XYZ file of C-alpha atoms in Angstrom:
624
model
C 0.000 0.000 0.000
C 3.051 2.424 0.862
C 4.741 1.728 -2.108
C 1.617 2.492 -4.268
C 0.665 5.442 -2.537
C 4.403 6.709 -3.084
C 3.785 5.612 -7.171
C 0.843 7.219 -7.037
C 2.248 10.864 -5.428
C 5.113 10.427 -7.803
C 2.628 10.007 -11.318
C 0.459 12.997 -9.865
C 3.457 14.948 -9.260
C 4.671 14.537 -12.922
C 1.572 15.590 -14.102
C 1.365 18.326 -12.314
C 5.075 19.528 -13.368
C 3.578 19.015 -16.906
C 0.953 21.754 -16.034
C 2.968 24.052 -14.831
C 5.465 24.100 -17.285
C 2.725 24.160 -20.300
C 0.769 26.470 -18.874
C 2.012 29.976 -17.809
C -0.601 30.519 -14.751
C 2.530 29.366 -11.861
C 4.871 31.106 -14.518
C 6.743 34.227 -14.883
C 4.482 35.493 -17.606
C 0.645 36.537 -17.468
C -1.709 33.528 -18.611
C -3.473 34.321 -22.242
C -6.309 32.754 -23.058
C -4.883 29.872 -24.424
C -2.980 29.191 -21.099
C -6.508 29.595 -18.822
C -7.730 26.953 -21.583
C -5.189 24.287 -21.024
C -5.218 24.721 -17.742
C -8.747 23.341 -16.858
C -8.529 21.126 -20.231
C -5.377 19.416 -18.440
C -7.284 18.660 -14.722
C -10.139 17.664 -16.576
C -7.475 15.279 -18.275
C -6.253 13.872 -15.062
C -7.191 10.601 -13.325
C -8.962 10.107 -10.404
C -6.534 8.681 -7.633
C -9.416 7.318 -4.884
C -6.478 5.571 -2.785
C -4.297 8.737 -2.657
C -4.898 10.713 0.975
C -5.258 14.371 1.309
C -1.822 14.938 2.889
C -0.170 13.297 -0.362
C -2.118 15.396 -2.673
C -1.008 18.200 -1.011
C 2.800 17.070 -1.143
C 2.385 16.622 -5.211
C 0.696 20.438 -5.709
C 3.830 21.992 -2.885
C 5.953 22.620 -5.895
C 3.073 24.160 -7.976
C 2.323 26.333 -4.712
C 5.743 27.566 -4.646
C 6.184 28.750 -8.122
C 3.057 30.343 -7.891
C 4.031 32.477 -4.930
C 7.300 33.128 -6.417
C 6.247 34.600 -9.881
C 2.446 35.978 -8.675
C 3.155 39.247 -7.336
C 4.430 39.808 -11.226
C 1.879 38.104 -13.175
C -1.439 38.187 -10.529
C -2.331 34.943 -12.258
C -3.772 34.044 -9.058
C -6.394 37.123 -8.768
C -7.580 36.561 -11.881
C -8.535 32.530 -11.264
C -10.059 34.053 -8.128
C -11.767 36.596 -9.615
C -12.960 34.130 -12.186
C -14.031 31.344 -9.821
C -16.711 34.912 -8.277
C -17.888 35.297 -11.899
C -19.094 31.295 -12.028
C -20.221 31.371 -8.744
C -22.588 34.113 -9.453
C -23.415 32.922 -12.823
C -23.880 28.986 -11.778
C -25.859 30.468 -8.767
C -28.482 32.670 -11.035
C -29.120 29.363 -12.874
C -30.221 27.421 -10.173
C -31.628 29.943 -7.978
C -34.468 32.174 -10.833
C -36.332 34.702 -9.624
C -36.878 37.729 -7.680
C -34.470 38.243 -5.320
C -32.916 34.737 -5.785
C -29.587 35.753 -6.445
C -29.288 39.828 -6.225
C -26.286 39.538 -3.799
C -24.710 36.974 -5.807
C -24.834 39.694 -9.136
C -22.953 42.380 -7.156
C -19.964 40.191 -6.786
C -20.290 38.609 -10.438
C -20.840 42.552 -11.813
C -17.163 43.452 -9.499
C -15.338 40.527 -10.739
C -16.164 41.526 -14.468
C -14.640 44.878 -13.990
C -10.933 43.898 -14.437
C -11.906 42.727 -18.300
C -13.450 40.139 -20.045
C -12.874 36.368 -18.033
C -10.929 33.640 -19.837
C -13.039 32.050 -22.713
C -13.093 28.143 -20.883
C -16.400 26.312 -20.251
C -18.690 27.755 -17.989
C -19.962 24.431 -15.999
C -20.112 23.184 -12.590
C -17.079 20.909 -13.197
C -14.446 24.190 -14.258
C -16.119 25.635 -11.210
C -15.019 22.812 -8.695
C -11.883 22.935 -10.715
C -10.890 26.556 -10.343
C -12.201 26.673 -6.349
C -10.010 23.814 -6.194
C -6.827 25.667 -7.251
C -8.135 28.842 -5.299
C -8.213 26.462 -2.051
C -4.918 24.822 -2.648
C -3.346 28.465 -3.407
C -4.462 30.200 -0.787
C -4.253 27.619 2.421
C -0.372 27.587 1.259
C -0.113 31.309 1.110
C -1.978 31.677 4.703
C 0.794 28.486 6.000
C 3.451 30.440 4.926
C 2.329 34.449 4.465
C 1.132 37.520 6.952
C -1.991 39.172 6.221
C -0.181 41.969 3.876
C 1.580 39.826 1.988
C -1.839 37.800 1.421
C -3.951 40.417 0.501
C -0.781 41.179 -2.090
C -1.099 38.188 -3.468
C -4.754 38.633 -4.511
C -4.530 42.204 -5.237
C -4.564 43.257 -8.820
C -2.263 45.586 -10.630
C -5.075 48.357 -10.146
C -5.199 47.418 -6.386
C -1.726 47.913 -5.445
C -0.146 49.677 -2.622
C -3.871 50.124 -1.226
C -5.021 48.913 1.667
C -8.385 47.117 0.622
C -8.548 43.838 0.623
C -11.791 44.415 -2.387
C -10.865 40.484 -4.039
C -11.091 38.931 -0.512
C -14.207 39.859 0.167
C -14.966 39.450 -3.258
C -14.731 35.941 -2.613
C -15.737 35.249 0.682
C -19.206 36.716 -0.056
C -19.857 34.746 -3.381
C -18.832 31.705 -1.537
C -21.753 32.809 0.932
C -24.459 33.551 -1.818
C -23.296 30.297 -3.295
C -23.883 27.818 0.180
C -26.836 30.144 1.402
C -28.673 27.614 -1.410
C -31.077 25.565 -0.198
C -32.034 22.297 -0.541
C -28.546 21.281 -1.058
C -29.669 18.650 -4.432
C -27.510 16.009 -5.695
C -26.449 17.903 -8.199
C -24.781 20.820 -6.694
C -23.559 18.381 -4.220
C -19.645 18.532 -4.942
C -19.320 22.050 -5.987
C -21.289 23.022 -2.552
C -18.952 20.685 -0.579
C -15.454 22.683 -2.249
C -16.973 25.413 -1.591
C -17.550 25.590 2.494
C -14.276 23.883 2.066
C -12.512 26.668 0.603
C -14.527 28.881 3.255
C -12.973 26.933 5.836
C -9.753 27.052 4.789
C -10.105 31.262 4.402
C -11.669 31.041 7.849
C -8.197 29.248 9.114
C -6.301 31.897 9.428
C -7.283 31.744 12.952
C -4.922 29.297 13.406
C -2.076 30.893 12.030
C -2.252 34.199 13.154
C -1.528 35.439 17.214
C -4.136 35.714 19.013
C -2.927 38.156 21.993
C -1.165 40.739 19.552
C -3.808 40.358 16.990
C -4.304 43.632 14.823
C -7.426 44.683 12.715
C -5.547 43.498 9.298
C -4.632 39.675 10.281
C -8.196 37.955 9.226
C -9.008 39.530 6.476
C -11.778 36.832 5.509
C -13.092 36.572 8.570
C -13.602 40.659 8.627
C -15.490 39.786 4.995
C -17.509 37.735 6.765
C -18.944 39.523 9.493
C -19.667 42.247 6.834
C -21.707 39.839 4.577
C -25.087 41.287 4.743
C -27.150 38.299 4.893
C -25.831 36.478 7.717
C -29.293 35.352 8.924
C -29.951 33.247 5.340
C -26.438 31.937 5.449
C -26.761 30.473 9.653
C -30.502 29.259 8.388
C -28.843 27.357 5.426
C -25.824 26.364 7.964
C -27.979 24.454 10.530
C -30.181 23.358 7.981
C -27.126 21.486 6.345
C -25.970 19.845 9.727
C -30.007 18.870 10.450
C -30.875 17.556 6.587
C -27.077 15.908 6.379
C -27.189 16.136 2.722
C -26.023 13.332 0.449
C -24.198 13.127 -2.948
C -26.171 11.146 -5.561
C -24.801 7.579 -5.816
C -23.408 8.585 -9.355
C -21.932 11.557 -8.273
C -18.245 10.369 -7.903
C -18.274 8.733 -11.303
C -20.183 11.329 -12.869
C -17.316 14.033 -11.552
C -14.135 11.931 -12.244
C -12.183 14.418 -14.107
C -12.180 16.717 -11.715
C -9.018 17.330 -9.805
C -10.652 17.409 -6.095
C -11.634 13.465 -6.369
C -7.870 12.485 -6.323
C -8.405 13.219 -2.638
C -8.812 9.105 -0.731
C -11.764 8.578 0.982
C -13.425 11.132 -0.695
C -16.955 9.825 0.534
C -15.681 8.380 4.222
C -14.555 11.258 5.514
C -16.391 14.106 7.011
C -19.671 14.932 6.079
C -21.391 18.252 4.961
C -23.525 18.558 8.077
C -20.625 18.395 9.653
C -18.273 20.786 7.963
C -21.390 23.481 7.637
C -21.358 23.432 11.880
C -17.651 24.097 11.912
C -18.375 26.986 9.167
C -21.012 28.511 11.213
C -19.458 28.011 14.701
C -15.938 29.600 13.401
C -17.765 32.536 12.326
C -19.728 32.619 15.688
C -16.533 32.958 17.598
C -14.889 35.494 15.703
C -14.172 38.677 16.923
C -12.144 41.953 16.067
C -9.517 43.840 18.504
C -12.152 46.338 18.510
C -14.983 44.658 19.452
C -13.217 42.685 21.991
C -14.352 41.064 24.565
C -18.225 41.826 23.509
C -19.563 39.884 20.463
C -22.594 41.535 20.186
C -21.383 42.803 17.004
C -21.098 39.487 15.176
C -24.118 38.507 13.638
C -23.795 35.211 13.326
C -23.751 34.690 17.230
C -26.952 37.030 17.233
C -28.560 35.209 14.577
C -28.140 32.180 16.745
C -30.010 33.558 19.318
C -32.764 34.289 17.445
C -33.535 31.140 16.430
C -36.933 29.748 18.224
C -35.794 27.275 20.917
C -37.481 23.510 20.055
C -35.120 21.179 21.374
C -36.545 21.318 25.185
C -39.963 20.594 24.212
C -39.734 18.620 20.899
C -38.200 15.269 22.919
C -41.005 15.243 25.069
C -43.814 15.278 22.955
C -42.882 13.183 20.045
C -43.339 9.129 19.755
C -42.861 6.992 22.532
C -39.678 4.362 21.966
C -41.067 0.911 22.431
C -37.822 -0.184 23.909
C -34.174 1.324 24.392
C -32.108 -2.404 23.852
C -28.863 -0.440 23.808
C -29.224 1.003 27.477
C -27.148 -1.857 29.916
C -28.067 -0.973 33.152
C -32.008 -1.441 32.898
C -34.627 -2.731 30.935
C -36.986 0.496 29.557
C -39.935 0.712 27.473
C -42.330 2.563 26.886
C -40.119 6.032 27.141
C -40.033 9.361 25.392
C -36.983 10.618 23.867
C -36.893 13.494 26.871
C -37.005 10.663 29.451
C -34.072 9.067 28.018
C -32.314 12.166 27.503
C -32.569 12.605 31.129
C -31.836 8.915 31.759
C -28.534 9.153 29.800
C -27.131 12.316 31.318
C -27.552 11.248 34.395
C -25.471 8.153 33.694
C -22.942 10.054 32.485
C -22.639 12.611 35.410
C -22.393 9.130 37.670
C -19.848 7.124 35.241
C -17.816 10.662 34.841
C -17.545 10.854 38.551
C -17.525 8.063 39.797
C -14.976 6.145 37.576
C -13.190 9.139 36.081
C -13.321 11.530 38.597
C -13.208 14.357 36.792
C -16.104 16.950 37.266
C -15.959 19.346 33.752
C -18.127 16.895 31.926
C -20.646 16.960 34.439
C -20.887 20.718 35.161
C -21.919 20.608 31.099
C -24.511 17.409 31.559
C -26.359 19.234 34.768
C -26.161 22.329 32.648
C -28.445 20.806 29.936
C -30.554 18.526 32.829
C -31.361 22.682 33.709
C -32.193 24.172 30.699
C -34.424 20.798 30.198
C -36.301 21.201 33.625
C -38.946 23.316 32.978
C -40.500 21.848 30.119
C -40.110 17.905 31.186
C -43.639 16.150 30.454
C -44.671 12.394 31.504
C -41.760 11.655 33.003
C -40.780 8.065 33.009
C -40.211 6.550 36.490
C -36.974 5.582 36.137
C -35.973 8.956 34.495
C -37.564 10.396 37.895
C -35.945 7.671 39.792
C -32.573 8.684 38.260
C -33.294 12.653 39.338
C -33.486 11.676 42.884
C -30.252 9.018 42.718
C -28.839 11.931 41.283
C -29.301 14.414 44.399
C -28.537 11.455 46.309
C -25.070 10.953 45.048
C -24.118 14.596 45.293
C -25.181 14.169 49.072
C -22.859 11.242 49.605
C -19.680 13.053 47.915
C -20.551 16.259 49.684
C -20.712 13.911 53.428
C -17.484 12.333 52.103
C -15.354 16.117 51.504
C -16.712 16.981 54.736
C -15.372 13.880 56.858
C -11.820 14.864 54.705
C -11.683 18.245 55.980
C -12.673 16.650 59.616
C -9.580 14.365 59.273
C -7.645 17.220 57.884
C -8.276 19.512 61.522
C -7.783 15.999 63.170
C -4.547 15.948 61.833
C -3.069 19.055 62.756
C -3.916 18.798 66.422
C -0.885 17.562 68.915
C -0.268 13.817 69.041
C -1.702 13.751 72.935
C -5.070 15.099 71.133
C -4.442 12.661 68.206
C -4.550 10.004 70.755
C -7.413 11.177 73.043
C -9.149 11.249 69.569
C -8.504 7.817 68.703
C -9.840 6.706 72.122
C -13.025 6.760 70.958
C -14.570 4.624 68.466
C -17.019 7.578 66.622
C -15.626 11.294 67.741
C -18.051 14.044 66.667
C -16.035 17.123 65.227
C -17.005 20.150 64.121
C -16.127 21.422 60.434
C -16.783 24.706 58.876
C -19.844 23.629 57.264
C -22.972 23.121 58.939
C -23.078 19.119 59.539
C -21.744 17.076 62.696
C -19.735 13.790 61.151
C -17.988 11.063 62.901
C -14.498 10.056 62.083
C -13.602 6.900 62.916
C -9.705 5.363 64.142
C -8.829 4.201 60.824
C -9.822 7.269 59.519
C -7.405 9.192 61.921
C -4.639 6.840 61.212
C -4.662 7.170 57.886
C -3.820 10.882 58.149
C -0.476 10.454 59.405
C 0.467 8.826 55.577
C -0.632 12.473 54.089
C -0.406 16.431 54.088
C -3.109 17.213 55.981
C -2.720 21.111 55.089
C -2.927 20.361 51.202
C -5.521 17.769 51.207
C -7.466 19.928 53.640
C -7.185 22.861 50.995
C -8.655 20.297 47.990
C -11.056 19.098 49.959
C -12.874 22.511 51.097
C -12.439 23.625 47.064
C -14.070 19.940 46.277
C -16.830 20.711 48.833
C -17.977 24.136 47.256
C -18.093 22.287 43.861
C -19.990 19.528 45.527
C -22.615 22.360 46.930
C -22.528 24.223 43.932
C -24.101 20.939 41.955
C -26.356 20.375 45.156
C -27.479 23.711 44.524
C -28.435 23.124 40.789
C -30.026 19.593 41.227
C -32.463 21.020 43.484
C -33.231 23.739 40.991
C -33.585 21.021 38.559
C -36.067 19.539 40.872
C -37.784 23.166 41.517
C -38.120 24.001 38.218
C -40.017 20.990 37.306
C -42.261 21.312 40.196
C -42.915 24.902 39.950
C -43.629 24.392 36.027
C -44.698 20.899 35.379
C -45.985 19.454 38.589
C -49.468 17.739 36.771
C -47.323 16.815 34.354
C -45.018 14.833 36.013
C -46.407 12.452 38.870
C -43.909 10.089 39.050
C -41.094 12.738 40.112
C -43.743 13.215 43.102
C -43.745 9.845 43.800
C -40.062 9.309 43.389
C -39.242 12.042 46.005
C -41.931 10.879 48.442
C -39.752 7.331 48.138
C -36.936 9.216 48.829
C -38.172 12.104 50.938
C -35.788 11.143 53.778
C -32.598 12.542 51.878
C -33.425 16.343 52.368
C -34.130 17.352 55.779
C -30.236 16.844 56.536
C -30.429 20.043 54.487
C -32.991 21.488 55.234
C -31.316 24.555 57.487
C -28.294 24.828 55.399
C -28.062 28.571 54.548
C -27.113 28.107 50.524
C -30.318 25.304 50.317
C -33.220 26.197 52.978
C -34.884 28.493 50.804
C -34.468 25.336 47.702
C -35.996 22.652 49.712
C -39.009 24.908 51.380
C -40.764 24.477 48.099
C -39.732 20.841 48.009
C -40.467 20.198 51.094
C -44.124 21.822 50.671
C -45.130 19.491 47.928
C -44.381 16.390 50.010
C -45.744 18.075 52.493
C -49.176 18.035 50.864
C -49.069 15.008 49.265
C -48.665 13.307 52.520
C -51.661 14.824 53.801
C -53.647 13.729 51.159
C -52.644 10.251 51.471
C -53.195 9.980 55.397
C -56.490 11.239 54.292
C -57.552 9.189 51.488
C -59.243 6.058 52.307
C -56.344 3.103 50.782
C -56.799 -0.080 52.152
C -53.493 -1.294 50.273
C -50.466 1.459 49.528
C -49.655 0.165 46.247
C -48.035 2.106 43.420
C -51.089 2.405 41.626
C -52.972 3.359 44.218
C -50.279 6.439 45.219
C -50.093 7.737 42.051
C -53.486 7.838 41.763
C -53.916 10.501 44.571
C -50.945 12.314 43.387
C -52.573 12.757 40.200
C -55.781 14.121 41.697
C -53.698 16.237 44.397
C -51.787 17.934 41.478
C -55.211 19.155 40.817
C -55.352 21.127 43.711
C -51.732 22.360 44.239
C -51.577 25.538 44.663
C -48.031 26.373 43.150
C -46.583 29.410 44.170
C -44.667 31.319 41.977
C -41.010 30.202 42.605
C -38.181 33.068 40.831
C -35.787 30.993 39.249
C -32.977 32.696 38.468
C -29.937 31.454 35.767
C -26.845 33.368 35.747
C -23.941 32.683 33.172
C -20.132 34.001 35.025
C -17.575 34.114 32.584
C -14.212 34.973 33.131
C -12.853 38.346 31.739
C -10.575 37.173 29.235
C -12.469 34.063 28.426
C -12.046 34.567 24.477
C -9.341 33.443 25.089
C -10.212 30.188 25.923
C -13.247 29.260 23.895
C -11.261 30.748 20.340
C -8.507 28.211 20.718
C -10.504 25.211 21.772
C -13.160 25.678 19.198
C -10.564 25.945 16.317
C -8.485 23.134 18.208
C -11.793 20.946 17.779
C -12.223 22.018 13.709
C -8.404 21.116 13.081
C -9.144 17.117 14.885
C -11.666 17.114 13.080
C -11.046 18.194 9.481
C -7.357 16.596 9.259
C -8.288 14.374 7.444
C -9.246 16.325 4.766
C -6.870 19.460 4.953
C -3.627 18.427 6.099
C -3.462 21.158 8.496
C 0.245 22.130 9.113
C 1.116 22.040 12.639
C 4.337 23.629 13.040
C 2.742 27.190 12.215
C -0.033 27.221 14.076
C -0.260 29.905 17.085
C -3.209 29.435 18.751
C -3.327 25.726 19.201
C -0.404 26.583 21.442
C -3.061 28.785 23.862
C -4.962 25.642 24.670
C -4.780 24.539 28.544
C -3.272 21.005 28.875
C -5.753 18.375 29.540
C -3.472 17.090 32.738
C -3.898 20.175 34.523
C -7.558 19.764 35.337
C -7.785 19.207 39.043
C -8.832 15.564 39.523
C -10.853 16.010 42.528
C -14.286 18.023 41.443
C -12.446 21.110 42.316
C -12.970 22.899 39.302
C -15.427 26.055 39.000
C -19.036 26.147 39.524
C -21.407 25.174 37.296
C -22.316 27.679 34.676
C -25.863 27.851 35.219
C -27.117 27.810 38.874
């Protein structure tokens, strides 16, 4: 397999060489028309090469590349093919999009890429488009590798352009590619051009990775800056999340019926990622963006506000669709009978216990009762062992928060004089006093143990652990408020499942950061147990319960409980979320752009994975 992958670079490499010596577009001379002709006539003239990867097709064009970058600031070869890969997006668009309004935007661009003169006389269809954005794609990801943003923006400047300071052909660009993928339904047969082009958006986009992010200067994305200036950034996030929801496939021909065109010599063409895919890691790139500027506010990108525009259906849409007749994946218990919201809840539960429990690491878990949250409130017909898994879930919270407080009891054990240390250990179950509100024994093992440790440091983890701990606490039993307060008739067997469990909150109950939580809890059980010490049951069955929490519901009075959800961010916390979301869109589009790591910048801002405390003493949750 190596040593056909090696022929293979090797024939596509020749080739290649055979282009760019025929043809004077990487030359030291300005391409005629004859030149733009052989051009596309020789990739249309080149095999297909299925078994070939991305990272090898690159290595066979890095010679092309450099020529090009060499001789274009003489010839501008380069903003001409751009200029004439705008004037077939526009046209190809206008074509498939008739009518009023269907591609105005798109005209604009075509109408400025017209004005340097007539384009080269090749053929107009969508296989020289895929072609040319092709070229454009390879071109420019090697001048962003290797270039700052001036010398980029000389690159694609024109003769006319020169010496000034607006970057006219990259916006040019990065708005026809817009008008182009603002198309929707994405049909079979716009299928590959549609794909090249969010991948040549991408790879304009990527100069986030290349450029510094702490000295960062108005001039180093100039793209990106296009792109927050495109004036219909609500169609293009519509036709974004539309992509990643549809998942749009290529016609079963399609490879086959677009052989000669140079972009199928990539391998795995069809395995690796998908549209849906690559249109979130468009639309979440341009999201995050930001200019000095506007820094650290984002109110000024309109993608981010055009995300929160969008009407909210994925709380309430899970909970009243079709009931699963049985969940055969799920391990740990037989269900049936459950709505997709049920499970939901079933699942992130699990995780929050497995995380813990097994992995002990609490950022995945802050995220999971972050989502249990924004669920709350609209939960309907819960299943009982979602409701089950609600109250196992406060439970387990309790018995980490007991077990940080007997550490810290050890840890002031510890530090006392060895004749305390030994009165201590005198007796079997000592009650000490921590900072918190709760009276714990510790027993003699417990106390010998210490003497193996710091007590000072794990003291100092411990009380950190413990406000995590009651920080999760805290938003479980908002979790349960919310659904009470919002959804009590809807939901009987939560009611049930906390009277079966009713004896894990009054520990609680006078705790200063949970007293005013559990008074509303504590009034629902409250009434339900009065109704059932009135109602006439001769046997206290399940049915029979539920029954008179169904008609009790009826006459719950629910008081108005003021929920309140606060997001704290840290100042500087761009600074984070930039790197890690570009981080993620490098993993996972290396397949098919053979990113080059030894440039990048802001990979090199990302925290290290082994620094997270392993302990659950990380920061509150983010929405309590």
């Amino acid at each position: 397999m190596g040593a056909s992958a090696s022929t293979a670079v090797a024939a596509l490499e020749q080739e290649l060489e055979l282009l760019t010596s025929d043809v004077e577009f990487a030359g030291d001379g300005k391409a005629g028309e004859e030149a733009w002709q052989r051009l596309f006539r020789t990739i249309h003239q080149l095999p297909p090469k299925p078994h070939l990867r991305q990272s090898d097709v690159e290595q066979a064009t890095h010679a092309l590349c450099l020529r090009m970058t060499e001789n274009n600031a003489k010839t501008k070869n380069l903003h001409r093919l751009v200029r004439y890969a705008v004037r077939l997006l526009g046209k190809l668009q206008l074509q498939q999009e008739p009518g009023p309004g269907g591609g105005g935007g798109t005209s604009e661009t075509t109408a400025a890429a017209a004005a340097d003169g007539p384009p080269p006389p090749v053929e107009e269809d969508p296989t020289t488009l895929l072609n040319a954005l092709y070229l454009v794609r390879v071109f420019i990801k090697h001048l962003i590798e290797t270039t700052d943003a001036r010398q980029l923006l000389e690159q694609l400047q024109s003769d006319a352009e020169r010496g000034t300071a607006q970057a006219e052909t990259a916006a040019l660009l990065v708005h026809a590619l817009m008008d182009y993928c603002s198309q929707q339904p994405v049909g079979p047969d716009i299928f590959d051009t549609y794909k090249e082009s969010l991948e040549l958006l991408l790879v304009l986009m990527s100069t986030r990775l290349y450029r510094s992010f702490t000295t960062a200067t108005e001039e180093d994305h100039p793209f990106l800056d296009a792109c927050l200036r495109y004036r219909r950034a609500n169609r293009f996030a519509r036709a974004m999340l539309l992509n990643y929801i549809s998942a749009p496939q290529p016609a079963p021909a399609a490879p086959a019926q677009s052989s000669d065109s140079i972009s199928t010599t990539t391998a795995g063409q069809a395995a690796t990622r998908s549209l849906s895919q690559l249109s979130l890691f468009v639309l979440l790139g341009l999201a995050i963006h930001t200019t000095p500027s506007s820094f650290p506010t984002l109110h000024t990108n309109p993608f981010r506000n055009q995300l929160a525009t969008f009407r909210d259906l994925y709380s309430t849409a899970p909970h009243g669709g079709p009931m699963l007749g049985e969940v055969t994946w799920y391990k740990e218990r037989y269900m049936r009978d459950i709505s997709l919201g049920s499970l939901l809840v079933v699942v992130l539960v699990r995780t929050v216990h497995v995380t813990l429990s097994k992995l002990r690491d609490s950022y995945l878990p802050v995220h999971c009762l972050a989502a249990l949250g924004n669920m709350s409130m609209y939960l309907d017909n819960l299943h009982p062992y979602a409701a089950h898994r609600l109250i196992k879930l406060f439970e387990m919270y309790s018995r980490r928060h007991s077990s940080l407080l007997r550490r810290i009891n050890k840890g002031c054990l510890a530090i006392q004089d060895e004749d305390s240390s030994t009165a201590t250990q005198q007796r079997p179950a000592a009650l000490t006093r921590s900072s918190s509100f709760l009276m714990l024994p510790v027993a003699d093992n417990e106390v010998k143990a210490l003497k193996r440790c710091r007590p000072d440091l794990d003291t100092a983890r411990a009380k950190l652990a413990l406000a995590n701990a009651e920080s999760c606490l805290e938003v479980v039993l908002e979790i349960l408020n919310s659904c009470l307060t919002n959804a009590l008739r809807a939901n009987p067997q939560l009611s049930y499942a906390l009277l079966h469990d009713k004896a894990l909150f009054p520990p609680y109950a006078q705790h200063p950061r949970f007293s005013h939580l559990l008074h509303n809890i504590q009034a629902v059980l409250h009434h339900f147990e009065f109704l059932l010490t009135q109602a006439e049951i001769t046997e206290y069955t399940t049915e029979a319960i539920l029954e008179v929490i169904q008609r009790g519901s009826l006459t719950w009075q629910s008081r108005e409980y003021p929920l309140q959800f606060t997001y704290e961010e840290e100042e500087n916390a761009h600074h984070f979320f930039a790197p890690f979301l570009w981080n993620t869109i490098r993993q996972g589009t290396a397949a098919d752009f053979a990113w080059s790591p030894a440039n990048m910048q802001l990979a090199a801002l990302l925290p290290s994975a082994a620094s997270r405390p392993l302990d659950g003493a990380t920061a509150p949750p983010p929405a309590t």
